[in-house]
Coordinates of C-alpha atoms in Angstrom, one line a residue:
M1 CA 193.0 64.8 -34.8
P2 CA 190.6 61.9 -35.7
F3 CA 191.0 60.1 -39.0
P4 CA 188.2 60.5 -41.6
H5 CA 185.6 57.8 -41.8
K6 CA 186.3 55.1 -44.4
S7 CA 183.2 56.0 -46.4
T8 CA 184.4 59.7 -46.6
V9 CA 187.7 58.5 -47.9
A10 CA 186.0 56.2 -50.5
R11 CA 183.8 59.0 -51.7
G12 CA 186.8 61.3 -52.0
A13 CA 188.7 58.7 -54.0
A14 CA 185.7 58.2 -56.3
V15 CA 185.4 61.9 -57.0
L16 CA 189.1 62.2 -57.6
G17 CA 189.1 59.2 -59.9
S18 CA 186.1 60.5 -61.9
S19 CA 187.8 64.0 -62.2
M20 CA 191.1 62.4 -63.4
A21 CA 189.2 60.3 -66.0
L22 CA 187.4 63.4 -67.2
L23 CA 190.6 65.4 -67.4
A24 CA 192.2 62.6 -69.3
S25 CA 189.4 62.5 -71.8
L26 CA 189.6 66.2 -72.4
G27 CA 193.2 65.8 -73.2
T28 CA 192.4 63.5 -76.1
G29 CA 190.4 66.2 -77.9
S30 CA 186.9 65.2 -77.1
A31 CA 186.0 68.9 -76.6
S32 CA 186.4 69.5 -80.3
A33 CA 184.3 66.7 -81.6
H34 CA 182.0 65.0 -82.7
G35 CA 178.9 62.7 -82.1
A36 CA 177.3 59.3 -81.9
V37 CA 174.1 57.4 -82.5
S38 CA 171.8 58.2 -79.6
D39 CA 168.7 56.2 -80.5
P40 CA 169.1 53.3 -80.4
P41 CA 172.1 54.2 -78.3
A42 CA 175.6 53.1 -79.5
R43 CA 177.2 50.8 -77.0
H44 CA 179.6 53.4 -75.6
Y45 CA 177.1 56.2 -75.6
G46 CA 174.6 54.0 -73.7
C47 CA 177.2 53.1 -71.1
W48 CA 178.1 56.7 -70.6
E49 CA 174.5 57.8 -70.5
R50 CA 173.5 55.2 -67.9
W51 CA 176.6 55.2 -65.7
A52 CA 178.7 58.4 -66.1
G53 CA 177.3 59.8 -62.9
D54 CA 178.2 56.6 -60.9
W55 CA 180.8 54.9 -63.1
Q56 CA 182.6 53.3 -60.1
S57 CA 179.5 51.7 -58.7
P58 CA 179.8 48.0 -57.9
D59 CA 176.2 47.6 -59.0
M60 CA 177.2 47.9 -62.6
A61 CA 178.8 44.5 -62.6
T62 CA 175.5 42.8 -62.0
E63 CA 173.0 45.3 -63.5
D64 CA 174.9 46.1 -66.7
P65 CA 177.8 43.6 -67.0
M66 CA 178.9 44.5 -70.6
C67 CA 179.1 48.1 -69.7
Y68 CA 181.0 47.1 -66.6
Q69 CA 183.7 45.3 -68.6
A70 CA 183.9 48.2 -71.0
W71 CA 184.4 50.8 -68.2
Q72 CA 187.0 48.5 -66.5
A73 CA 188.9 48.1 -69.8
D74 CA 189.2 51.8 -70.6
P75 CA 187.0 54.5 -69.0
S76 CA 188.2 57.0 -71.6
A77 CA 186.2 55.1 -74.2
M78 CA 183.0 56.2 -72.5
W79 CA 184.1 59.7 -71.7
N80 CA 185.0 60.0 -75.3
W81 CA 181.7 58.6 -76.5
N82 CA 181.7 61.3 -79.3
G83 CA 185.1 60.4 -80.7
L84 CA 184.9 56.9 -82.2
L85 CA 186.3 57.7 -85.6
R86 CA 189.0 57.2 -88.2
D87 CA 190.6 59.8 -90.5
G88 CA 191.4 59.3 -94.1
V89 CA 189.5 56.1 -94.8
G90 CA 188.5 57.3 -98.3
G91 CA 185.2 55.3 -98.2
N92 CA 187.0 52.0 -98.0
H93 CA 185.5 51.0 -94.7
Q94 CA 185.9 47.3 -95.0
A95 CA 189.6 47.6 -95.5
A96 CA 190.0 50.1 -92.6
V97 CA 187.8 48.1 -90.2
P98 CA 188.5 44.4 -90.2
D99 CA 186.0 41.7 -89.3
G100 CA 185.6 41.3 -85.5
Q101 CA 186.6 44.9 -84.9
L102 CA 183.6 46.7 -86.3
C103 CA 182.3 48.1 -83.0
S104 CA 185.7 49.6 -82.1
G105 CA 186.2 51.1 -85.5
G106 CA 189.1 48.8 -86.3
L107 CA 190.7 49.2 -82.8
T108 CA 191.0 52.9 -83.5
F109 CA 192.9 55.1 -81.1
D110 CA 195.2 52.3 -80.1
G111 CA 192.3 50.0 -79.1
R112 CA 190.6 52.4 -76.8
Y113 CA 187.2 51.1 -77.8
A114 CA 188.2 47.4 -78.0
A115 CA 185.7 46.3 -75.2
L116 CA 182.9 47.3 -77.5
D117 CA 183.7 44.3 -79.8
V118 CA 183.2 41.8 -77.0
P119 CA 180.1 39.6 -77.5
G120 CA 177.7 39.4 -74.6
E121 CA 174.4 40.5 -73.1
W122 CA 174.6 44.1 -74.1
Q123 CA 171.5 46.0 -73.0
T124 CA 169.0 46.4 -75.8
V125 CA 166.2 48.8 -76.6
D126 CA 162.9 47.6 -78.1
K127 CA 162.3 48.6 -81.7
P128 CA 159.8 47.7 -84.4
N129 CA 161.2 46.4 -87.7
S130 CA 160.8 49.9 -89.2
F131 CA 162.0 52.7 -87.0
T132 CA 163.8 56.1 -87.1
L133 CA 167.5 56.1 -86.0
N134 CA 168.9 59.3 -84.6
L135 CA 172.5 60.5 -84.9
L136 CA 173.5 63.1 -82.3
D137 CA 175.9 65.4 -84.2
T138 CA 177.3 67.4 -81.4
S139 CA 179.6 69.5 -83.6
S140 CA 177.2 69.9 -86.5
H141 CA 179.6 68.2 -89.0
G142 CA 176.8 67.1 -91.3
A143 CA 177.2 64.0 -93.4
D144 CA 178.2 63.1 -96.9
Y145 CA 176.2 59.9 -96.2
I146 CA 175.0 57.7 -93.4
D147 CA 174.7 54.0 -93.9
V148 CA 172.8 51.9 -91.4
Y149 CA 173.2 48.1 -91.4
V150 CA 171.4 45.4 -89.4
T151 CA 172.6 41.9 -88.6
E152 CA 170.9 39.1 -90.4
Q153 CA 168.4 36.8 -88.6
G154 CA 170.4 34.0 -86.9
F155 CA 173.4 36.2 -85.9
D156 CA 173.9 36.0 -82.1
P157 CA 175.4 39.1 -80.6
T158 CA 175.9 37.3 -77.3
T159 CA 178.4 34.9 -78.7
E160 CA 179.7 36.2 -82.1
R161 CA 181.9 39.1 -83.0
L162 CA 180.5 41.2 -85.8
S163 CA 181.7 40.8 -89.4
W164 CA 180.7 42.7 -92.5
S165 CA 179.2 39.5 -93.9
D166 CA 176.7 39.5 -91.0
L167 CA 175.2 42.8 -92.1
E168 CA 172.5 43.9 -94.5
L169 CA 172.0 47.5 -95.5
A170 CA 168.8 48.8 -94.0
G171 CA 169.0 52.6 -94.3
H172 CA 170.9 55.2 -96.3
V173 CA 170.8 59.0 -96.5
E174 CA 173.1 61.4 -98.3
N175 CA 174.2 65.1 -98.2
I176 CA 172.8 65.8 -94.7
P177 CA 173.2 69.5 -93.7
T178 CA 174.9 70.5 -90.5
G179 CA 172.7 70.2 -87.4
T180 CA 172.6 68.6 -84.0
T181 CA 170.2 65.8 -84.8
T182 CA 170.0 63.6 -87.9
P183 CA 167.2 61.1 -88.3
V184 CA 167.6 58.1 -90.6
N185 CA 164.7 55.8 -91.6
V186 CA 165.6 52.1 -91.0
N187 CA 163.7 49.1 -92.4
A188 CA 164.8 45.6 -91.3
P189 CA 162.0 43.1 -92.0
G190 CA 162.0 39.5 -91.0
R191 CA 164.0 40.0 -87.8
S192 CA 163.2 39.3 -84.2
G193 CA 165.1 39.3 -80.9
H194 CA 168.5 40.8 -80.2
H195 CA 170.3 42.3 -83.2
I196 CA 173.1 44.8 -83.8
V197 CA 172.4 48.0 -85.7
Y198 CA 175.7 49.2 -87.3
T199 CA 176.0 52.8 -88.4
V200 CA 178.7 54.3 -90.6
W201 CA 178.7 58.1 -90.6
Q202 CA 180.8 59.8 -93.2
A203 CA 181.2 63.4 -91.9
S204 CA 181.2 66.3 -94.4
H205 CA 183.8 68.6 -92.8
L206 CA 186.7 66.2 -93.4
D207 CA 187.4 62.6 -94.6
Q208 CA 186.3 61.4 -91.1
S209 CA 184.4 58.2 -90.6
Y210 CA 182.5 57.2 -87.5
Y211 CA 181.4 53.6 -86.6
F212 CA 178.7 52.7 -84.1
C213 CA 177.2 49.4 -82.8
S214 CA 173.7 49.7 -81.2
D215 CA 171.9 46.8 -79.7
V216 CA 168.1 46.4 -80.3
N217 CA 165.4 43.9 -79.6
F218 CA 163.2 43.7 -82.6
T219 CA 159.6 43.3 -81.5
G220 CA 158.1 42.7 -84.9

């Protein structure tokens, strides 16, 4: 009986690896929650959206290196793109999420999302200085409030880890009813180039706080 061709074995291994990663993610409770910023995409949501169908491709290393390092660090962070949260924060976000760990929600879930804190050439989307952010609320939790911050001009996301002092409040909404999409108006004048948009979503159904880093290129 002939042995299978190497490419057949490789494809089978890739499918098995993908299936195991998906099963692992379902075991963490992703099926019961939750959401993420979809536009401009949060780092982990963007990595999932661009690469979930081909997450073991070697092309990712050159085409999307920051997503590559994130997938390599912990694939479950992307499969669980809708679960970057902390429970019981009580509104004291700066105490729960230390400087340098904002994008990972303070290394929540034992550091599952730690790769999102790493500075580098994260892919950006072009935005004017005033734009509408959208939160994809997959479980229709609603929001007590959503705060949207933008890094100050001069901050360099390619070399610096994000701190609270780097941020300026640029958008705020309160008492958002349940629904699958939640738009928030953002106004960030005086900025150009690569910036981080940082969103804090305080869900309504529980004391549950979500934290998202999105990368934008302000076009003026």
